[in-house]
Short mmCIF file of N, CA and C in Angstrom, two decimals:
data_model
loop_
_atom_site.label_atom_id
_atom_site.label_comp_id
_atom_site.label_asym_id
_atom_site.label_seq_id
_atom_site.Cartn_x
_atom_site.Cartn_y
_atom_site.Cartn_z
N UNK H 32 116.49 119.80 52.34
CA UNK H 32 116.22 120.76 51.29
C UNK H 32 115.52 120.07 50.14
N UNK H 33 114.59 120.78 49.54
CA UNK H 33 113.89 120.26 48.37
C UNK H 33 114.56 120.76 47.11
N UNK H 34 114.36 120.01 46.05
CA UNK H 34 114.83 120.43 44.74
C UNK H 34 114.05 121.68 44.34
N UNK H 35 114.73 122.66 43.78
CA UNK H 35 114.08 123.92 43.39
C UNK H 35 112.90 123.63 42.47
N UNK H 36 111.77 124.20 42.80
CA UNK H 36 110.57 124.05 41.98
C UNK H 36 109.75 122.81 42.30
N UNK H 37 110.22 121.97 43.21
CA UNK H 37 109.47 120.76 43.54
C UNK H 37 108.38 121.07 44.56
N UNK H 38 107.35 120.24 44.56
CA UNK H 38 106.23 120.39 45.48
C UNK H 38 106.01 119.09 46.23
N UNK H 39 105.54 119.18 47.45
CA UNK H 39 105.23 118.01 48.26
C UNK H 39 103.72 117.97 48.45
N UNK H 40 103.09 116.90 47.96
CA UNK H 40 101.65 116.76 48.04
C UNK H 40 101.28 115.72 49.09
N UNK H 41 100.21 115.96 49.79
CA UNK H 41 99.60 114.97 50.68
C UNK H 41 98.32 114.51 50.03
N UNK H 42 98.06 113.22 50.08
CA UNK H 42 96.83 112.68 49.48
C UNK H 42 96.09 111.91 50.56
N UNK H 43 94.91 112.40 50.94
CA UNK H 43 94.17 111.77 52.03
C UNK H 43 93.46 110.50 51.59
N UNK H 44 93.09 110.40 50.33
CA UNK H 44 92.45 109.19 49.83
C UNK H 44 92.98 108.93 48.44
N UNK H 45 93.76 107.89 48.29
CA UNK H 45 94.48 107.62 47.05
C UNK H 45 93.55 107.38 45.87
N UNK H 46 92.43 106.70 46.08
CA UNK H 46 91.55 106.38 44.96
C UNK H 46 90.57 107.50 44.63
N UNK H 47 90.30 108.39 45.60
CA UNK H 47 89.34 109.47 45.36
C UNK H 47 90.00 110.84 45.24
N UNK H 48 91.27 110.92 45.58
CA UNK H 48 91.95 112.21 45.52
C UNK H 48 92.02 112.86 46.88
N UNK H 49 91.44 114.04 47.01
CA UNK H 49 91.50 114.83 48.23
C UNK H 49 92.95 115.17 48.57
N UNK H 50 93.63 115.71 47.56
CA UNK H 50 95.04 116.05 47.72
C UNK H 50 95.19 117.50 48.16
N UNK H 51 96.33 117.79 48.79
CA UNK H 51 96.61 119.14 49.23
C UNK H 51 98.11 119.35 49.23
N UNK H 52 98.52 120.57 49.03
CA UNK H 52 99.93 120.92 49.02
C UNK H 52 100.43 120.99 50.46
N UNK H 53 101.51 120.28 50.74
CA UNK H 53 102.10 120.34 52.08
C UNK H 53 103.11 121.47 52.07
N UNK H 54 102.74 122.54 52.74
CA UNK H 54 103.54 123.76 52.78
C UNK H 54 103.66 124.17 54.24
N UNK H 55 104.83 124.54 54.67
CA UNK H 55 105.05 124.86 56.07
C UNK H 55 104.09 125.93 56.57
N UNK H 56 103.87 126.96 55.78
CA UNK H 56 102.98 128.05 56.21
C UNK H 56 101.56 127.55 56.44
N UNK H 57 101.08 126.66 55.56
CA UNK H 57 99.71 126.15 55.66
C UNK H 57 99.57 125.08 56.74
N UNK H 58 100.64 124.35 57.01
CA UNK H 58 100.57 123.20 57.91
C UNK H 58 101.21 123.46 59.27
N UNK H 59 101.52 124.70 59.57
CA UNK H 59 102.25 125.03 60.80
C UNK H 59 101.51 124.55 62.05
N UNK H 60 100.18 124.62 62.05
CA UNK H 60 99.44 124.21 63.24
C UNK H 60 99.44 122.69 63.45
N UNK H 61 99.96 121.91 62.51
CA UNK H 61 100.08 120.46 62.67
C UNK H 61 101.42 120.05 63.29
N UNK H 62 102.33 120.98 63.46
CA UNK H 62 103.64 120.64 64.02
C UNK H 62 103.47 120.02 65.40
N UNK H 63 104.29 119.03 65.72
CA UNK H 63 104.29 118.32 66.99
C UNK H 63 102.98 117.58 67.27
N UNK H 64 102.28 117.20 66.20
CA UNK H 64 101.06 116.40 66.38
C UNK H 64 101.18 115.05 65.68
N UNK H 65 102.37 114.65 65.29
CA UNK H 65 102.68 113.33 64.77
C UNK H 65 102.14 113.06 63.38
N UNK H 66 101.36 113.93 62.79
CA UNK H 66 100.97 113.78 61.40
C UNK H 66 99.69 113.04 61.12
N UNK H 67 99.11 112.35 62.10
CA UNK H 67 97.91 111.57 61.81
C UNK H 67 96.68 112.44 61.57
N UNK H 68 96.69 113.67 62.04
CA UNK H 68 95.59 114.59 61.72
C UNK H 68 95.75 115.13 60.31
N UNK H 69 96.98 115.38 59.92
CA UNK H 69 97.27 115.90 58.59
C UNK H 69 97.05 114.84 57.52
N UNK H 70 97.59 113.66 57.74
CA UNK H 70 97.45 112.53 56.81
C UNK H 70 96.98 111.30 57.58
N UNK H 71 95.67 111.16 57.77
CA UNK H 71 95.19 110.01 58.53
C UNK H 71 95.44 108.70 57.80
N UNK H 72 95.55 107.63 58.57
CA UNK H 72 95.75 106.32 57.98
C UNK H 72 94.44 105.83 57.38
N UNK H 73 94.49 105.46 56.11
CA UNK H 73 93.33 104.92 55.41
C UNK H 73 93.76 103.58 54.84
N UNK H 74 93.02 102.53 55.17
CA UNK H 74 93.35 101.20 54.69
C UNK H 74 93.26 101.16 53.16
N UNK H 75 94.27 100.61 52.53
CA UNK H 75 94.31 100.48 51.07
C UNK H 75 93.57 99.21 50.70
N UNK H 76 92.30 99.36 50.30
CA UNK H 76 91.45 98.21 50.00
C UNK H 76 91.84 97.59 48.66
N UNK H 77 91.24 96.45 48.36
CA UNK H 77 91.49 95.78 47.09
C UNK H 77 91.13 96.73 45.95
N UNK H 78 92.09 96.94 45.06
CA UNK H 78 91.93 97.92 44.00
C UNK H 78 91.38 97.29 42.72
N UNK H 79 90.43 97.97 42.12
CA UNK H 79 89.90 97.53 40.83
C UNK H 79 90.70 98.21 39.72
N UNK H 80 90.53 97.77 38.49
CA UNK H 80 91.21 98.41 37.36
C UNK H 80 90.81 99.88 37.24
N UNK H 81 89.56 100.16 37.54
CA UNK H 81 89.08 101.55 37.49
C UNK H 81 89.81 102.41 38.52
N UNK H 82 89.97 101.87 39.74
CA UNK H 82 90.68 102.60 40.80
C UNK H 82 92.15 102.82 40.41
N UNK H 83 92.77 101.80 39.83
CA UNK H 83 94.16 101.94 39.38
C UNK H 83 94.27 103.07 38.34
N UNK H 84 93.27 103.17 37.47
CA UNK H 84 93.25 104.26 36.49
C UNK H 84 93.12 105.61 37.15
N UNK H 85 92.27 105.69 38.20
CA UNK H 85 92.11 106.95 38.95
C UNK H 85 93.42 107.36 39.61
N UNK H 86 94.12 106.38 40.20
CA UNK H 86 95.39 106.69 40.87
C UNK H 86 96.42 107.18 39.85
N UNK H 87 96.48 106.52 38.69
CA UNK H 87 97.42 106.93 37.63
C UNK H 87 97.09 108.33 37.14
N UNK H 88 95.81 108.63 36.98
CA UNK H 88 95.38 109.95 36.51
C UNK H 88 95.72 111.02 37.56
N UNK H 89 95.52 110.71 38.83
CA UNK H 89 95.84 111.64 39.91
C UNK H 89 97.33 111.96 39.89
N UNK H 90 98.16 110.93 39.77
CA UNK H 90 99.61 111.13 39.74
C UNK H 90 100.02 111.95 38.52
N UNK H 91 99.36 111.71 37.40
CA UNK H 91 99.66 112.47 36.17
C UNK H 91 99.24 113.93 36.34
N UNK H 92 98.05 114.16 36.88
CA UNK H 92 97.55 115.53 37.07
C UNK H 92 98.44 116.34 38.02
N UNK H 93 99.02 115.65 39.02
CA UNK H 93 99.88 116.34 39.99
C UNK H 93 101.34 116.36 39.54
N UNK H 94 101.62 115.75 38.39
CA UNK H 94 103.00 115.63 37.86
C UNK H 94 103.93 115.00 38.89
N UNK H 95 103.46 113.91 39.52
CA UNK H 95 104.24 113.26 40.56
C UNK H 95 105.36 112.43 39.94
N UNK H 96 106.55 112.58 40.48
CA UNK H 96 107.68 111.75 40.09
C UNK H 96 107.76 110.53 40.98
N UNK H 97 107.24 110.65 42.19
CA UNK H 97 107.28 109.54 43.15
C UNK H 97 106.01 109.51 43.98
N UNK H 98 105.59 108.31 44.32
CA UNK H 98 104.42 108.11 45.19
C UNK H 98 104.87 107.20 46.32
N UNK H 99 104.93 107.73 47.55
CA UNK H 99 105.37 106.97 48.71
C UNK H 99 104.13 106.57 49.50
N UNK H 100 103.97 105.27 49.72
CA UNK H 100 102.79 104.75 50.40
C UNK H 100 103.22 104.05 51.68
N UNK H 101 102.73 104.53 52.83
CA UNK H 101 102.94 103.83 54.10
C UNK H 101 101.86 102.77 54.20
N UNK H 102 102.28 101.51 54.39
CA UNK H 102 101.29 100.44 54.37
C UNK H 102 101.70 99.31 55.30
N UNK H 103 100.73 98.50 55.64
CA UNK H 103 100.98 97.29 56.40
C UNK H 103 101.29 96.15 55.46
N UNK H 104 101.70 95.02 56.01
CA UNK H 104 102.05 93.88 55.17
C UNK H 104 100.90 93.39 54.30
N UNK H 105 99.67 93.50 54.79
CA UNK H 105 98.52 93.03 54.02
C UNK H 105 98.23 93.92 52.82
N UNK H 106 98.76 95.13 52.82
CA UNK H 106 98.50 96.06 51.72
C UNK H 106 99.61 96.05 50.66
N UNK H 107 100.69 95.33 50.93
CA UNK H 107 101.82 95.32 50.00
C UNK H 107 101.44 94.84 48.61
N UNK H 108 100.55 93.85 48.54
CA UNK H 108 100.16 93.33 47.22
C UNK H 108 99.43 94.40 46.41
N UNK H 109 98.65 95.24 47.06
CA UNK H 109 97.94 96.32 46.34
C UNK H 109 98.93 97.39 45.87
N UNK H 110 99.94 97.69 46.69
CA UNK H 110 100.98 98.64 46.27
C UNK H 110 101.73 98.08 45.07
N UNK H 111 102.00 96.78 45.10
CA UNK H 111 102.67 96.13 43.96
C UNK H 111 101.80 96.23 42.70
N UNK H 112 100.49 96.08 42.86
CA UNK H 112 99.57 96.22 41.71
C UNK H 112 99.61 97.63 41.13
N UNK H 113 99.70 98.64 42.00
CA UNK H 113 99.82 100.02 41.52
C UNK H 113 101.10 100.16 40.71
N UNK H 114 102.20 99.65 41.25
CA UNK H 114 103.49 99.73 40.57
C UNK H 114 103.44 99.01 39.22
N UNK H 115 102.84 97.82 39.18
CA UNK H 115 102.72 97.07 37.93
C UNK H 115 101.86 97.81 36.91
N UNK H 116 100.78 98.41 37.40
CA UNK H 116 99.91 99.18 36.50
C UNK H 116 100.66 100.37 35.90
N UNK H 117 101.43 101.06 36.74
CA UNK H 117 102.21 102.20 36.25
C UNK H 117 103.23 101.75 35.21
N UNK H 118 103.88 100.61 35.47
CA UNK H 118 104.89 100.11 34.52
C UNK H 118 104.22 99.73 33.20
N UNK H 119 103.06 99.09 33.28
CA UNK H 119 102.35 98.63 32.08
C UNK H 119 101.86 99.80 31.23
N UNK H 120 101.43 100.88 31.91
CA UNK H 120 100.87 102.03 31.18
C UNK H 120 101.91 103.09 30.85
N UNK H 121 103.15 102.88 31.31
CA UNK H 121 104.22 103.84 31.02
C UNK H 121 104.15 105.12 31.84
N UNK H 122 103.56 105.03 33.02
CA UNK H 122 103.47 106.22 33.88
C UNK H 122 104.86 106.65 34.33
N UNK H 123 105.03 107.94 34.57
CA UNK H 123 106.33 108.50 34.96
C UNK H 123 106.52 108.53 36.48
N UNK H 124 105.60 107.94 37.22
CA UNK H 124 105.66 107.98 38.68
C UNK H 124 106.24 106.68 39.22
N UNK H 125 107.24 106.81 40.09
CA UNK H 125 107.84 105.66 40.76
C UNK H 125 107.07 105.41 42.05
N UNK H 126 106.73 104.16 42.33
CA UNK H 126 105.97 103.81 43.53
C UNK H 126 106.92 103.19 44.55
N UNK H 127 106.85 103.70 45.79
CA UNK H 127 107.69 103.20 46.88
C UNK H 127 106.77 102.84 48.04
N UNK H 128 106.97 101.63 48.59
CA UNK H 128 106.21 101.21 49.77
C UNK H 128 107.09 101.30 50.99
N UNK H 129 106.58 101.92 52.05
CA UNK H 129 107.26 101.94 53.35
C UNK H 129 106.38 101.11 54.27
N UNK H 130 106.87 99.93 54.63
CA UNK H 130 106.05 98.97 55.38
C UNK H 130 106.19 99.21 56.87
N UNK H 131 105.06 99.17 57.56
CA UNK H 131 105.06 99.27 59.01
C UNK H 131 104.15 98.18 59.56
N UNK H 132 104.43 97.75 60.77
CA UNK H 132 103.61 96.72 61.40
C UNK H 132 103.81 96.77 62.90
N UNK H 133 102.71 96.78 63.61
CA UNK H 133 102.79 96.73 65.07
C UNK H 133 102.73 95.30 65.56
N UNK H 134 102.27 94.40 64.71
CA UNK H 134 102.03 93.02 65.12
C UNK H 134 103.26 92.14 65.02
N UNK H 135 104.34 92.64 64.47
CA UNK H 135 105.55 91.84 64.36
C UNK H 135 105.67 91.05 63.08
N UNK H 136 104.77 91.29 62.13
CA UNK H 136 104.80 90.56 60.86
C UNK H 136 105.97 90.98 60.00
N UNK H 137 106.47 92.18 60.22
CA UNK H 137 107.55 92.69 59.38
C UNK H 137 108.81 92.77 60.22
N UNK H 138 109.72 91.86 59.95
CA UNK H 138 111.02 91.88 60.61
C UNK H 138 112.07 91.55 59.56
N UNK H 139 113.23 92.14 59.70
CA UNK H 139 114.33 91.87 58.79
C UNK H 139 115.52 91.47 59.65
N UNK H 140 115.62 90.17 59.97
CA UNK H 140 116.72 89.72 60.84
C UNK H 140 118.08 90.11 60.25
N UNK H 141 118.96 90.57 61.13
CA UNK H 141 120.28 91.00 60.69
C UNK H 141 120.32 92.46 60.27
N UNK H 142 119.19 93.01 59.94
CA UNK H 142 119.13 94.41 59.51
C UNK H 142 118.35 95.24 60.53
N UNK H 143 117.13 94.83 60.80
CA UNK H 143 116.28 95.55 61.75
C UNK H 143 115.79 94.54 62.77
N UNK H 144 116.34 94.54 63.99
CA UNK H 144 116.03 93.50 64.96
C UNK H 144 114.73 93.70 65.72
N UNK H 145 113.90 94.61 65.29
CA UNK H 145 112.66 94.88 66.00
C UNK H 145 111.53 95.06 65.00
N UNK H 146 110.33 95.11 65.47
CA UNK H 146 109.18 95.32 64.59
C UNK H 146 109.21 96.73 64.02
N UNK H 147 109.01 96.83 62.74
CA UNK H 147 108.88 98.16 62.15
C UNK H 147 107.57 98.76 62.61
N UNK H 148 107.61 99.93 63.13
CA UNK H 148 106.37 100.61 63.51
C UNK H 148 106.14 100.74 65.00
N UNK H 149 106.71 99.87 65.83
CA UNK H 149 106.43 99.93 67.25
C UNK H 149 106.88 101.26 67.85
N UNK H 150 108.12 101.64 67.59
CA UNK H 150 108.65 102.88 68.14
C UNK H 150 107.88 104.08 67.61
N UNK H 151 107.62 104.07 66.30
CA UNK H 151 106.86 105.17 65.71
C UNK H 151 105.47 105.24 66.30
N UNK H 152 104.81 104.08 66.43
CA UNK H 152 103.46 104.06 66.98
C UNK H 152 103.46 104.54 68.43
N UNK H 153 104.42 104.09 69.22
CA UNK H 153 104.44 104.52 70.63
C UNK H 153 104.68 106.02 70.73
N UNK H 154 105.53 106.57 69.86
CA UNK H 154 105.77 108.02 69.87
C UNK H 154 104.51 108.79 69.49
N UNK H 155 103.85 108.35 68.41
CA UNK H 155 102.65 109.04 67.93
C UNK H 155 101.54 108.96 68.97
N UNK H 156 101.28 107.76 69.48
CA UNK H 156 100.20 107.58 70.45
C UNK H 156 100.50 108.30 71.76
N UNK H 157 101.75 108.28 72.19
CA UNK H 157 102.13 108.99 73.42
C UNK H 157 101.91 110.49 73.27
N UNK H 158 102.28 111.00 72.10
CA UNK H 158 102.10 112.43 71.87
C UNK H 158 100.63 112.81 71.85
N UNK H 159 99.82 112.00 71.15
CA UNK H 159 98.39 112.29 71.08
C UNK H 159 97.74 112.19 72.45
N UNK H 160 98.04 111.13 73.19
CA UNK H 160 97.47 110.97 74.53
C UNK H 160 97.97 112.06 75.48
N UNK H 161 99.24 112.42 75.37
CA UNK H 161 99.79 113.49 76.19
C UNK H 161 99.15 114.83 75.90
N UNK H 162 98.89 115.12 74.62
CA UNK H 162 98.23 116.37 74.25
C UNK H 162 96.82 116.44 74.84
N UNK H 163 96.11 115.33 74.81
CA UNK H 163 94.76 115.31 75.38
C UNK H 163 94.84 115.52 76.88
N UNK H 164 95.79 114.87 77.53
CA UNK H 164 95.94 115.03 78.98
C UNK H 164 96.26 116.48 79.35
N UNK H 165 97.11 117.12 78.56
CA UNK H 165 97.46 118.51 78.83
C UNK H 165 96.31 119.46 78.54
N UNK H 166 95.46 119.13 77.56
CA UNK H 166 94.35 120.03 77.22
C UNK H 166 93.26 120.01 78.29
N UNK H 167 93.28 119.02 79.18
CA UNK H 167 92.29 118.96 80.24
C UNK H 167 92.32 120.21 81.10
N UNK H 168 93.52 120.73 81.36
CA UNK H 168 93.64 121.91 82.20
C UNK H 168 92.96 123.12 81.55
N UNK H 169 93.04 123.25 80.24
CA UNK H 169 92.42 124.39 79.57
C UNK H 169 90.90 124.24 79.49
N UNK H 170 90.39 123.02 79.61
CA UNK H 170 88.94 122.81 79.56
C UNK H 170 88.27 123.13 80.89
N UNK H 171 89.07 123.19 81.97
CA UNK H 171 88.56 123.48 83.31
C UNK H 171 87.46 122.51 83.72
N UNK H 172 87.65 121.25 83.37
CA UNK H 172 86.70 120.21 83.75
C UNK H 172 87.44 118.88 83.82
N UNK H 173 86.86 117.92 84.53
CA UNK H 173 87.46 116.59 84.58
C UNK H 173 87.07 115.81 83.33
N UNK H 174 88.03 115.18 82.74
CA UNK H 174 87.75 114.28 81.63
C UNK H 174 88.44 112.95 81.91
N UNK H 175 87.81 111.91 81.46
CA UNK H 175 88.37 110.58 81.61
C UNK H 175 88.81 110.13 80.23
N UNK H 176 90.06 109.82 80.12
CA UNK H 176 90.65 109.49 78.83
C UNK H 176 91.11 108.04 78.85
N UNK H 177 90.58 107.25 77.93
CA UNK H 177 90.96 105.85 77.86
C UNK H 177 91.78 105.64 76.59
N UNK H 178 92.92 105.00 76.73
CA UNK H 178 93.79 104.73 75.60
C UNK H 178 93.82 103.23 75.37
N UNK H 179 93.45 102.81 74.18
CA UNK H 179 93.57 101.41 73.79
C UNK H 179 94.45 101.40 72.55
N UNK H 180 95.64 100.87 72.69
CA UNK H 180 96.63 100.96 71.61
C UNK H 180 96.71 99.71 70.76
N UNK H 181 95.82 98.77 70.97
CA UNK H 181 95.81 97.58 70.14
C UNK H 181 96.57 96.41 70.72
N UNK H 182 97.64 96.65 71.40
CA UNK H 182 98.40 95.55 72.01
C UNK H 182 98.84 95.97 73.40
N UNK H 183 98.98 94.99 74.28
CA UNK H 183 99.39 95.29 75.66
C UNK H 183 100.76 95.95 75.73
N UNK H 184 101.77 95.45 74.98
CA UNK H 184 103.08 96.11 75.06
C UNK H 184 103.04 97.57 74.61
N UNK H 185 102.26 97.86 73.57
CA UNK H 185 102.16 99.23 73.08
C UNK H 185 101.43 100.11 74.09
N UNK H 186 100.35 99.60 74.66
CA UNK H 186 99.61 100.36 75.67
C UNK H 186 100.51 100.67 76.87
N UNK H 187 101.28 99.67 77.31
CA UNK H 187 102.18 99.87 78.44
C UNK H 187 103.27 100.88 78.11
N UNK H 188 103.81 100.84 76.89
CA UNK H 188 104.84 101.80 76.48
C UNK H 188 104.28 103.22 76.48
N UNK H 189 103.07 103.39 75.98
CA UNK H 189 102.44 104.71 75.97
C UNK H 189 102.22 105.19 77.40
N UNK H 190 101.78 104.30 78.27
CA UNK H 190 101.57 104.66 79.68
C UNK H 190 102.88 105.10 80.34
N UNK H 191 103.96 104.41 80.01
CA UNK H 191 105.25 104.80 80.61
C UNK H 191 105.70 106.17 80.10
N UNK H 192 105.27 106.55 78.91
CA UNK H 192 105.64 107.86 78.37
C UNK H 192 104.82 109.00 78.96
N UNK H 193 103.51 108.77 79.16
CA UNK H 193 102.65 109.88 79.58
C UNK H 193 102.34 109.89 81.07
N UNK H 194 102.76 108.86 81.81
CA UNK H 194 102.60 108.79 83.26
C UNK H 194 101.17 109.02 83.73
N UNK H 195 100.23 108.15 83.33
CA UNK H 195 98.85 108.33 83.80
C UNK H 195 98.73 107.91 85.26
N UNK H 196 97.63 108.29 85.86
CA UNK H 196 97.38 107.88 87.24
C UNK H 196 97.17 106.37 87.31
N UNK H 197 96.43 105.83 86.35
CA UNK H 197 96.16 104.39 86.29
C UNK H 197 96.40 103.88 84.87
N UNK H 198 96.82 102.65 84.77
CA UNK H 198 96.96 102.00 83.47
C UNK H 198 96.41 100.58 83.60
N UNK H 199 95.38 100.28 82.84
CA UNK H 199 94.81 98.94 82.83
C UNK H 199 95.24 98.23 81.56
N UNK H 200 95.80 97.05 81.71
CA UNK H 200 96.18 96.23 80.56
C UNK H 200 95.08 95.17 80.41
N UNK H 201 94.48 95.11 79.23
CA UNK H 201 93.33 94.25 78.97
C UNK H 201 93.51 92.81 79.39
N UNK H 202 94.64 92.22 79.08
CA UNK H 202 94.90 90.82 79.43
C UNK H 202 94.91 90.65 80.95
N UNK H 203 95.54 91.55 81.65
CA UNK H 203 95.62 91.50 83.10
C UNK H 203 94.24 91.68 83.73
N UNK H 204 93.47 92.63 83.21
CA UNK H 204 92.11 92.88 83.72
C UNK H 204 91.26 91.63 83.54
N UNK H 205 91.35 91.00 82.38
CA UNK H 205 90.56 89.80 82.10
C UNK H 205 90.98 88.63 83.01
N UNK H 206 92.29 88.45 83.19
CA UNK H 206 92.77 87.35 84.04
C UNK H 206 92.33 87.50 85.48
N UNK H 207 92.30 88.72 85.97
CA UNK H 207 91.93 88.97 87.36
C UNK H 207 90.43 89.16 87.55
N UNK H 208 89.69 89.30 86.44
CA UNK H 208 88.25 89.51 86.52
C UNK H 208 87.90 90.86 87.11
N UNK H 209 88.72 91.87 86.88
CA UNK H 209 88.50 93.20 87.44
C UNK H 209 87.36 93.93 86.74
N UNK H 210 86.73 94.84 87.47
CA UNK H 210 85.67 95.67 86.91
C UNK H 210 85.96 97.13 87.31
N UNK H 211 85.39 98.06 86.61
CA UNK H 211 85.63 99.49 86.89
C UNK H 211 84.79 100.01 88.05
N UNK H 212 83.96 99.20 88.64
CA UNK H 212 83.10 99.66 89.73
C UNK H 212 83.84 99.66 91.05
#
């Protein structure tokens, strides 16, 4: 449940804006699509003072009490800069970073014994690949769908979820010298 009168905003580009109200009625067609179409991942590049000012102004214009940023480990320093800028300028917005990593850079031994992001990534990619596979029937044509998930374990996990006819793992293909012919 949300606090009465509160709004949930999605921001597609933090430095340029492109914000939209996340409302169930407006976003109903995004359900069961894992969210990457609604809020695509955009790399948080090195921020200039001007960009920090734009972000602060955006948060002020939207009356944001909190700004939650999903980021990789390499982007944490930029999120910290946003937080420092807000503290220095007296902004009323609290900045929270939710770190994810498929590469294993983010681990918290004793608390989280696995990479943050692997399970989420496998679920999202499996759903997207599965949706494409299912849409083939409605197209009434053959389509060839190639999934490259960035890492062999992730690709294999997605393959185990969607049950493709064939699954090629890049490292294995290279070691064996296989070709698609």
